[in-house]
Short mmCIF file of C-alpha atoms in Angstrom, two decimals:
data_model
loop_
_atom_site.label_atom_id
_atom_site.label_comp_id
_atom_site.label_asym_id
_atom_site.label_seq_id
_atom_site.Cartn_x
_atom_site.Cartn_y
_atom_site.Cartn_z
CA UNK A 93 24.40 39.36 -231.08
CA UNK A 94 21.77 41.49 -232.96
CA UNK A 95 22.33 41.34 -236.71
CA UNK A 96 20.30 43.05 -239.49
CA UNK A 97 19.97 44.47 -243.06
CA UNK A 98 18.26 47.26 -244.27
CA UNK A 99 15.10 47.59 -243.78
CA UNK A 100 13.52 46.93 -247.28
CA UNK A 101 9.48 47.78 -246.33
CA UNK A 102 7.65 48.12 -243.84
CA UNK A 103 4.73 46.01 -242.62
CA UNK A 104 1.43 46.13 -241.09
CA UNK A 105 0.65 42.14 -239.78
CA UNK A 106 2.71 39.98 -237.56
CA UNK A 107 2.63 36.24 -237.98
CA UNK A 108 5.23 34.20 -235.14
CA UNK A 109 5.99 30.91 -234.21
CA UNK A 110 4.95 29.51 -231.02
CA UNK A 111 7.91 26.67 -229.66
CA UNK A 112 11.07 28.07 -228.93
CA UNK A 113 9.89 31.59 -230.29
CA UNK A 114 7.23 32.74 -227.55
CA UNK A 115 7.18 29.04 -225.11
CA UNK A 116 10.39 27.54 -223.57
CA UNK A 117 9.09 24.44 -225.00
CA UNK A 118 13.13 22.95 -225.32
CA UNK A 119 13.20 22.68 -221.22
CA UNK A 120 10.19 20.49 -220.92
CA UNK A 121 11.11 18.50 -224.10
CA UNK A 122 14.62 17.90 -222.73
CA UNK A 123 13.02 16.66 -219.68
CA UNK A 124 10.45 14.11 -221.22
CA UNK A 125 13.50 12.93 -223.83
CA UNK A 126 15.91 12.58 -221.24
CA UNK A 127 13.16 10.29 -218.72
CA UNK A 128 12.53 8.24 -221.70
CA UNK A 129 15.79 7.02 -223.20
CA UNK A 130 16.96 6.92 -219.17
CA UNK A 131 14.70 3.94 -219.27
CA UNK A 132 15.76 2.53 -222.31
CA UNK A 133 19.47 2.78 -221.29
CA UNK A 134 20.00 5.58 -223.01
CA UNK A 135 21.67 9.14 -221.84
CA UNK A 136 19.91 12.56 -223.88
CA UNK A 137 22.29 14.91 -225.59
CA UNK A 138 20.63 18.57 -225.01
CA UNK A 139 23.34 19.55 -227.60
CA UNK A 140 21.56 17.52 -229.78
CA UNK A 141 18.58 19.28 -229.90
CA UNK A 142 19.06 21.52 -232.83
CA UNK A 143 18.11 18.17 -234.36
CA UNK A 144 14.54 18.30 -233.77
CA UNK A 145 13.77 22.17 -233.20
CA UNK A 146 11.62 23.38 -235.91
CA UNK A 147 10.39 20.51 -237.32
CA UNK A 148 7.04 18.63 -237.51
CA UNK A 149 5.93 16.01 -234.34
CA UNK A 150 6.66 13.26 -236.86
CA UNK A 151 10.17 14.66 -237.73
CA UNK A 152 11.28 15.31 -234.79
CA UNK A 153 9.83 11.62 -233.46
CA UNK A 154 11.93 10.41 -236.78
CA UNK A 155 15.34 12.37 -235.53
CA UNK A 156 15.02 11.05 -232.28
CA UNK A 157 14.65 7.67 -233.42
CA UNK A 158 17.54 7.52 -235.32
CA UNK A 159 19.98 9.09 -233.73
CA UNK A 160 19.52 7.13 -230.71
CA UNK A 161 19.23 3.88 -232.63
CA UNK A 162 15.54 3.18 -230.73
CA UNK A 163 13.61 -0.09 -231.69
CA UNK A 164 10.60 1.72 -232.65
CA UNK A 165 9.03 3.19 -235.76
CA UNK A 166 8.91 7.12 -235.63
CA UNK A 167 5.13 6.42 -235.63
CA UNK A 168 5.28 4.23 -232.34
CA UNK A 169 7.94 6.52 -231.14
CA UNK A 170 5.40 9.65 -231.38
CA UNK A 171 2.68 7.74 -230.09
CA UNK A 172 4.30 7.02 -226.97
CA UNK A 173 5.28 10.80 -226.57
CA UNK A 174 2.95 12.42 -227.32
CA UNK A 175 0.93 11.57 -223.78
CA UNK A 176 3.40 12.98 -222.06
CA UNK A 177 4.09 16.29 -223.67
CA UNK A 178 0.63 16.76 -223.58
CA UNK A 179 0.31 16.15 -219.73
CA UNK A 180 2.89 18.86 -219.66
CA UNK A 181 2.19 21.69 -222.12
CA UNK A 182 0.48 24.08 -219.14
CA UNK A 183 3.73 23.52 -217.75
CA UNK A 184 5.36 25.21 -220.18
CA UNK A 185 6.49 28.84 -219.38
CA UNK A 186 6.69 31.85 -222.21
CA UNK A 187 10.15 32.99 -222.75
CA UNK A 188 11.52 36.62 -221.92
CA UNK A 189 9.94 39.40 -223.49
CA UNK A 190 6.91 37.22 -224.82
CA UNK A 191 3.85 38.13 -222.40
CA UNK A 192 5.56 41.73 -223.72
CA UNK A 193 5.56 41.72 -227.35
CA UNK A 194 2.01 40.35 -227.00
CA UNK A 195 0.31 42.62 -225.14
CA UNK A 196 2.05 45.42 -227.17
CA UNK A 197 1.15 44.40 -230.59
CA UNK A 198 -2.75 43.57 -229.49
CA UNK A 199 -3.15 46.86 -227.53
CA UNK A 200 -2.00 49.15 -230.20
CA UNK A 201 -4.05 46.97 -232.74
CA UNK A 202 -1.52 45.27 -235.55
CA UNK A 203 -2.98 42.22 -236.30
CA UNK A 204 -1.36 38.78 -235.02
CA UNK A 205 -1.19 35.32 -236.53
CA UNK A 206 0.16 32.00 -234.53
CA UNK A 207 1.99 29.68 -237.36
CA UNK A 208 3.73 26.50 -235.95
CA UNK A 209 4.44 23.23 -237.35
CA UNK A 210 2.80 21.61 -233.91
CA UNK A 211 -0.72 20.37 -234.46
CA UNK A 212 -3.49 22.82 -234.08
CA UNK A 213 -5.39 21.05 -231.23
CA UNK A 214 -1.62 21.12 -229.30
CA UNK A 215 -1.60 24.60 -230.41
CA UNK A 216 -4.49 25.50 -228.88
CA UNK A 217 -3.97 23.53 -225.75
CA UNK A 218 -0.84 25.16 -224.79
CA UNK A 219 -1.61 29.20 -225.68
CA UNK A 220 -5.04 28.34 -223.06
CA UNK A 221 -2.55 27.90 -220.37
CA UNK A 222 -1.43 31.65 -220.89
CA UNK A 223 -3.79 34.24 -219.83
CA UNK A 224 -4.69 36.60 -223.29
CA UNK A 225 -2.67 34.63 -225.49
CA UNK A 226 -5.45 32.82 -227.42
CA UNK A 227 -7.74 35.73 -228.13
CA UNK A 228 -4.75 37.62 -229.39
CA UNK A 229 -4.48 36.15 -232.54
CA UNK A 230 -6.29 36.96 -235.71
CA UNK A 231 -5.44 33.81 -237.01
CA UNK A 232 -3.93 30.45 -235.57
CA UNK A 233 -2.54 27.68 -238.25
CA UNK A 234 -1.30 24.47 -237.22
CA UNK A 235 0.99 22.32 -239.19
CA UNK A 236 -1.95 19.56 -239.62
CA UNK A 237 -3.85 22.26 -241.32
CA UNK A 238 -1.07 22.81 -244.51
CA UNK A 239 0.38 19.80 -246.54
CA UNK A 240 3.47 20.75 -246.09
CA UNK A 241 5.05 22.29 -242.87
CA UNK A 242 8.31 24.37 -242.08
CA UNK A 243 10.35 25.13 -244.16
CA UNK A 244 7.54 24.76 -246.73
CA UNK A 245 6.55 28.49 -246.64
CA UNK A 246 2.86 27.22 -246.85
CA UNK A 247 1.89 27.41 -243.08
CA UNK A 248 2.73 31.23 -243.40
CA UNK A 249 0.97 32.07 -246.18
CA UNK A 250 -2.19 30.40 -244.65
CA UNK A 251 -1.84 32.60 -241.97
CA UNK A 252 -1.62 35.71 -244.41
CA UNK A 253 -4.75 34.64 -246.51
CA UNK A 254 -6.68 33.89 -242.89
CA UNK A 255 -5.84 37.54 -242.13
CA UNK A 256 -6.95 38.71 -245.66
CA UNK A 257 -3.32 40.38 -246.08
CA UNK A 258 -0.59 39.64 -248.43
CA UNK A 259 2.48 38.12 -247.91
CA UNK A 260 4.36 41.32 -248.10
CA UNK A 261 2.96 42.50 -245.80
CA UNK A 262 3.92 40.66 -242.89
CA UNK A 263 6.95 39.92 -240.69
CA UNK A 264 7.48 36.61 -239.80
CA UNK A 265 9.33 35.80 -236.18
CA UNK A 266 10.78 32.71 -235.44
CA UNK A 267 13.77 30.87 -234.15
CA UNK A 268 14.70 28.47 -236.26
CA UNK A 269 16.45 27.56 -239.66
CA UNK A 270 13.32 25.52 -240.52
CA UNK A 271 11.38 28.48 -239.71
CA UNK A 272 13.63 30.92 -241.41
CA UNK A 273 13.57 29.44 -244.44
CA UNK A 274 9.70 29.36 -244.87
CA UNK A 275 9.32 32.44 -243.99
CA UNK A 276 12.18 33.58 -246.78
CA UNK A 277 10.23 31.47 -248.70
CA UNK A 278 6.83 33.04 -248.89
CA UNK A 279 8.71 36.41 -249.53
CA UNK A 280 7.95 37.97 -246.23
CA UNK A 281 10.44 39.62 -243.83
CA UNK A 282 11.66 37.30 -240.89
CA UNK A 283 13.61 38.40 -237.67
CA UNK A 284 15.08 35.13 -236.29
CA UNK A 285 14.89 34.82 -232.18
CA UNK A 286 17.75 31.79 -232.00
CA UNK A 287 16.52 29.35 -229.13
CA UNK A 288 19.95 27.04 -229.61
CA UNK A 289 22.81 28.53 -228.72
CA UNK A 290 25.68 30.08 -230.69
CA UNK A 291 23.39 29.51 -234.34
CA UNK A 292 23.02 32.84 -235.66
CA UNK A 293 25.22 32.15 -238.04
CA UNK A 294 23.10 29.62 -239.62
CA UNK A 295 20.27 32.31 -239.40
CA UNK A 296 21.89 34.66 -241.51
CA UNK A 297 19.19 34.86 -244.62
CA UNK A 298 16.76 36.30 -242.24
CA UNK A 299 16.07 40.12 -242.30
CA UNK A 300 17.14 40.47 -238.93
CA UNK A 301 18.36 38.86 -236.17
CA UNK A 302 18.23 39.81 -232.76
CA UNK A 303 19.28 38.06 -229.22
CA UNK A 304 15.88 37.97 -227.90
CA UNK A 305 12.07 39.29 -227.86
CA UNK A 306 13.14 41.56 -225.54
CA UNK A 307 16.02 43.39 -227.97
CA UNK A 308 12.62 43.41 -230.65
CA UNK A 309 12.77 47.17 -232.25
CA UNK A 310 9.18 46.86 -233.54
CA UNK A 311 9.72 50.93 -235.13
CA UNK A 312 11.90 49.54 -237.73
CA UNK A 313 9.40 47.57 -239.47
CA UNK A 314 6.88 50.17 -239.50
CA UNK A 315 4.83 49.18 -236.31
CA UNK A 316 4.47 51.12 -233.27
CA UNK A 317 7.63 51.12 -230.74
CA UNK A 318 7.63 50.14 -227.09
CA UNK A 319 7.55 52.66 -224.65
CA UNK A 320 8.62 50.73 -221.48
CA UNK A 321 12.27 51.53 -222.03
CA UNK A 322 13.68 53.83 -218.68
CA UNK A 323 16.68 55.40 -218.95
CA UNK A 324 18.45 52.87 -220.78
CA UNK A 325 16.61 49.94 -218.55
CA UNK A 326 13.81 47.90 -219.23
CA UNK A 327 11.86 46.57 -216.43
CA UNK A 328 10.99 43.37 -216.63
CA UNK A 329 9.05 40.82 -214.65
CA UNK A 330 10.96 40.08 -211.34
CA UNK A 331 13.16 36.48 -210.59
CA UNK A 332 14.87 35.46 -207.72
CA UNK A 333 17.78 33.23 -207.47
CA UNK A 334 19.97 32.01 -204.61
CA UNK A 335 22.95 30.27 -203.38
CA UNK A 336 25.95 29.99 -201.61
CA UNK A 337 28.73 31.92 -203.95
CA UNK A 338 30.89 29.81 -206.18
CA UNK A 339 34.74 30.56 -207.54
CA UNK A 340 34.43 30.62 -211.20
CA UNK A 341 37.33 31.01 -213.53
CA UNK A 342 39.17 33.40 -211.89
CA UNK A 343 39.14 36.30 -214.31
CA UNK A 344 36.62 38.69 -212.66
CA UNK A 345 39.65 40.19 -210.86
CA UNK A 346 42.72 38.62 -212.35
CA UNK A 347 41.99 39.57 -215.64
CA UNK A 348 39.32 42.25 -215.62
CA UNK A 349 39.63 43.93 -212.14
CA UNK A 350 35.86 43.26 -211.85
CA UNK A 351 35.50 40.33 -208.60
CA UNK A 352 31.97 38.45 -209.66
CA UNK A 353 30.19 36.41 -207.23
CA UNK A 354 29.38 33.85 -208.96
CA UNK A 355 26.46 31.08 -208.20
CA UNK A 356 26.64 27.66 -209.75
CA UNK A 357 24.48 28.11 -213.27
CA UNK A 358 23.88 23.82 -212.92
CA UNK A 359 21.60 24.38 -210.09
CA UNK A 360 19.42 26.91 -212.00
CA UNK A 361 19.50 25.18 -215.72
CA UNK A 362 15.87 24.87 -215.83
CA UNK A 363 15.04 28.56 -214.66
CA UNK A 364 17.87 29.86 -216.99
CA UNK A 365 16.45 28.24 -220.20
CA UNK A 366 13.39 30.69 -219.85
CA UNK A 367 15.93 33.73 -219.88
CA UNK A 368 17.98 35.19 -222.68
CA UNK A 369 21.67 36.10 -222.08
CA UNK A 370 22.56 39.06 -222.00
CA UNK A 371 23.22 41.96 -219.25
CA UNK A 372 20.52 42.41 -216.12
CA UNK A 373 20.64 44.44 -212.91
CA UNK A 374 18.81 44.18 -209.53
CA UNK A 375 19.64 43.91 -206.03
CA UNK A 376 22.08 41.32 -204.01
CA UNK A 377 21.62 40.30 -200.64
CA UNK A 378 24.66 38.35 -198.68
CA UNK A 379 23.54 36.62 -195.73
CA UNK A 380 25.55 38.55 -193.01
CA UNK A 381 26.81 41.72 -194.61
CA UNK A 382 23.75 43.41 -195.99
CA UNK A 383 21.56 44.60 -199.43
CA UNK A 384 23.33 46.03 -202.44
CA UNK A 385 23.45 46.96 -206.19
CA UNK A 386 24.23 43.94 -208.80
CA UNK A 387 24.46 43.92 -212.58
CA UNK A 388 24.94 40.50 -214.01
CA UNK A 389 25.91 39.10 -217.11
CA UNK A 390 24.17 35.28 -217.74
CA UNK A 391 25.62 33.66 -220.97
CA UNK A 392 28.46 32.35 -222.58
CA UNK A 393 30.73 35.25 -222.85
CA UNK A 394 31.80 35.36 -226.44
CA UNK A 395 35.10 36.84 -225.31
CA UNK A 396 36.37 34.08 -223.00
CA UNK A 397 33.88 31.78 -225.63
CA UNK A 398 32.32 29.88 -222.62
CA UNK A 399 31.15 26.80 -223.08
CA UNK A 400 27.66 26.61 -220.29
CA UNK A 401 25.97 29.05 -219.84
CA UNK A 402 27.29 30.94 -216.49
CA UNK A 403 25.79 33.45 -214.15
CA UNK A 404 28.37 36.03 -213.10
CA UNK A 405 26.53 38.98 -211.15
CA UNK A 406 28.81 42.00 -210.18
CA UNK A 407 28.20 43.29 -206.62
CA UNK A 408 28.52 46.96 -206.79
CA UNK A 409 30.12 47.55 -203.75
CA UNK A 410 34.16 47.55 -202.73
CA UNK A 411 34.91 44.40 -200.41
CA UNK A 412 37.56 44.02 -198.17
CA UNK A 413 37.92 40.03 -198.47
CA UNK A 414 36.56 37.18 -200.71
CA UNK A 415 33.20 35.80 -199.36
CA UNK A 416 32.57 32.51 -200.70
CA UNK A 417 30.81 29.62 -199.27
CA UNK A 418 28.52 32.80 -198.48
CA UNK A 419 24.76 32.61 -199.42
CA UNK A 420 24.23 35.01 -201.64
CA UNK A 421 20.25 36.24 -202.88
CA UNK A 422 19.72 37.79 -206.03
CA UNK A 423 16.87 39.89 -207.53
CA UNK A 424 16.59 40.90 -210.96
CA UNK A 425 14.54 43.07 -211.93
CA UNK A 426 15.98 45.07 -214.68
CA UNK A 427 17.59 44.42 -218.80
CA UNK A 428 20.16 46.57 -220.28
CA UNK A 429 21.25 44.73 -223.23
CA UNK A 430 22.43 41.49 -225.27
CA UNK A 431 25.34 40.17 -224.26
CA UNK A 432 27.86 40.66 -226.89
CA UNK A 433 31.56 40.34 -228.33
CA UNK A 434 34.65 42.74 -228.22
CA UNK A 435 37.24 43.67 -229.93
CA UNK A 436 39.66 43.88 -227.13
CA UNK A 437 40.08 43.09 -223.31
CA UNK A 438 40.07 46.96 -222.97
CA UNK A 439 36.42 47.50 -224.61
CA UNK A 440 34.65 44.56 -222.62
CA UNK A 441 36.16 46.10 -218.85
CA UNK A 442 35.14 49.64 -220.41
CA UNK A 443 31.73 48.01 -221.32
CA UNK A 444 31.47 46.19 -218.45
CA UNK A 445 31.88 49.80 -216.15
CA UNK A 446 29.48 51.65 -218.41
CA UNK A 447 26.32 48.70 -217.60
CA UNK A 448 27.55 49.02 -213.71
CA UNK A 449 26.88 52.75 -214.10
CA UNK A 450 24.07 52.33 -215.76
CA UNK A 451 22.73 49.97 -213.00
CA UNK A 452 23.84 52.04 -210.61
CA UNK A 453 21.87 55.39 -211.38
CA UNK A 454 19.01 52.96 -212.40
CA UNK A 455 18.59 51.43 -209.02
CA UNK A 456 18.01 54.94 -207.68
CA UNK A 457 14.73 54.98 -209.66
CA UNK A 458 11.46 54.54 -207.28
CA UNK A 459 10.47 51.64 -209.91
CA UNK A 460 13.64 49.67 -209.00
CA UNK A 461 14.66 50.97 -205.54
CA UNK A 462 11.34 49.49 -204.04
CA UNK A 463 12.33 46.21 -204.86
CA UNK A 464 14.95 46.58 -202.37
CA UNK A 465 12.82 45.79 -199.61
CA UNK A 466 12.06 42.40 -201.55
CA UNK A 467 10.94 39.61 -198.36
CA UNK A 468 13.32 37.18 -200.44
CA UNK A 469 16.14 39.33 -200.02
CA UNK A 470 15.33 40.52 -196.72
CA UNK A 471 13.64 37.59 -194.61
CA UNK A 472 16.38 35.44 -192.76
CA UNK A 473 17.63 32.53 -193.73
CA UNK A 474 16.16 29.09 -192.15
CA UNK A 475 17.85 27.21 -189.74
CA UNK A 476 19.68 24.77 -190.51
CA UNK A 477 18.77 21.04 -188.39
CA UNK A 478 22.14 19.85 -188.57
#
């Protein structure tokens, strides 16, 4: 997915957006939208929700509004919402790679702005809810502090003239077109972070644009690289997911001679918002054969152009039979890389072997392997009262 031009200079502040960009704030304001209208009779589109991402509260409010015909003002419509996003906003869980990028910028130093459209007082209120997040920043600017918010570029160069910089001298990161453009606009370099699916293209005048924070390659702007990076791994902080295994399309084996165990990606939706696609690796436990080795793609597969989001883990290991209806326990624990498109069936299986190797001599690492012993892979399952 990763997309970029030449690096034109480099830069020595970081300004970045907080919804969508560093907080899964889409999850809990699909939630709240789709409780609303539910009471007014009305069903939420989630598809519809490039609509409102990027904009100001009131813009958003307005969007809402009329695309769902409601008999409110935007004003009345924001004043109703806006009591329950804020009973919600420590709720609201970073995205992958954000706690990360964070920590990494502040501990070697580079100077950190916060610029969203969001109020500042919301602002505020949601980074307290993350441990280190607020004391991070150099500089915080909210979009009740500019007259004009995204894709006005003037909430970014606030945030330059708060950290006595100049606009040059600072990369912007956001996910959104709104965002995107502001940035472009105050003449600084932007990576865009897409939070909707499937709009890079419309992201294309950024300097960069990469699947997630986690694919970030901080080095080419000048600023110091991560080091976390193991053997073509990067650890990341461990999930757990679980369920009895699903047939999916019918391709793992049929088509690409690779038999997935697939678990149904509606029963995780909320947990799966919070991670990037892309390719992963941990450890698989089925309930009555044992513990083994599992990459996992989670996306949309641009090949086969999906259309959900799917979780399709590969169990390193050669079966004799099919095994579903059979719970199956997964721990991931590991990232290799963006998911990504191919020219041919032949380059996605060859792909596709080259992350299970990958995984596979990964695993082996003391880091990884210990993980293994994980209670939520090992512990038994409860009985069932039936």
């Amino acid at each position: 997915m990763a997309a970029s031009k030449p690096v034109s200079k480099l830069v020595s502040h970081v300004i970045v957006d907080l919804d969508g960009t560093l907080l899964n704030t889409d999850s809990v304001a699909n939630q709240i939208l789709k409780s609303f209208l539910a009471k007014l009779g009305k069903k939420w589109d989630s598809k519809s929700a490039h609509r409102i991402v990027g904009r100001t509260p009131l813009e958003a409010a307005a969007a809402v509004v009329e695309d769902y015909q409601l008999p409110y003002s935007k004003e009345e419509f924001l004043s109703m919402i806006t009591p329950l996003f804020a009973d919600q906003w420590c709720n609201i869980r970073p995205l992958a790679g954000a706690n990360r990028l964070i920590k990494h910028l502040r501990s070697n130093g580079v100077p950190m702005a916060l610029a969203s459209n969001s109020p500042k007082s919301n602002i505020e209120a949601k980074i307290s809810c993350h441990n280190g997040w607020k004391e991070s920043f150099s500089a915080i600017v909210g979009g009740d502090e500019v007259e004009d918010g995204k894709p006005s570029p003037n909430i970014f160069l606030e945030a330059a003239k708060r950290m006595n910089t100049e606009p040059s001298s600072c990369l912007v990161i956001e996910d959104s077109v709104a965002g995107v453009t502001a940035g472009n606009a105050a003449e600084m370099e932007v990576i865009a972070v897409p939070s909707i699916p499937k709009q890079v293209d419309k992201l294309s005048s950024a300097s960069e644009v990469v699947n997630s924070l986690l694919d970030l390659q901080p080095e080419k702007w000048g600023l110091p690289q991560f080091e976390d990076w193991i053997e073509g791994t990067l650890p990341i902080e461990p999930w757990y997911i679980g369920g009895p295994v699903i047939k999916g399309f019918g391709r793992g084996s049929k088509v690409l001679g690779i038999p997935t165990a697939n678990l149904s990606a509606e029963s995780f939706s909320d947990i799966l918002s919070e991670h990037t696609s892309g390719v992963y690796f941990g450890w698989a436990a089925l309930s009555t054969r044992g513990i083994y080795k599992m990459v996992m793609n989670i996306g949309w597969n641009p090949y086969f152009a999906n259309t959900e989001k799917t979780i399709e883990p590969w169990l390193l290991h050669e079966f004799d039979e099919d095994f579903y209806g059979e719970e199956l326990r997964l721990a991931i624990i590991g990232y290799i890389k963006p998911e990504a498109n191919f020219p041919s069936l032949e380059s996605l299986i060859a792909r596709i072997h080259e992350d299970g190797r990958i995984a596979e001599k990964a695993l082996d690492l003391p880091l990884y392997a210990a993980y293994r012993d994980s209670p939520y892979l090992t512990n038994p399952l409860p009985e069932s009262n039936s």
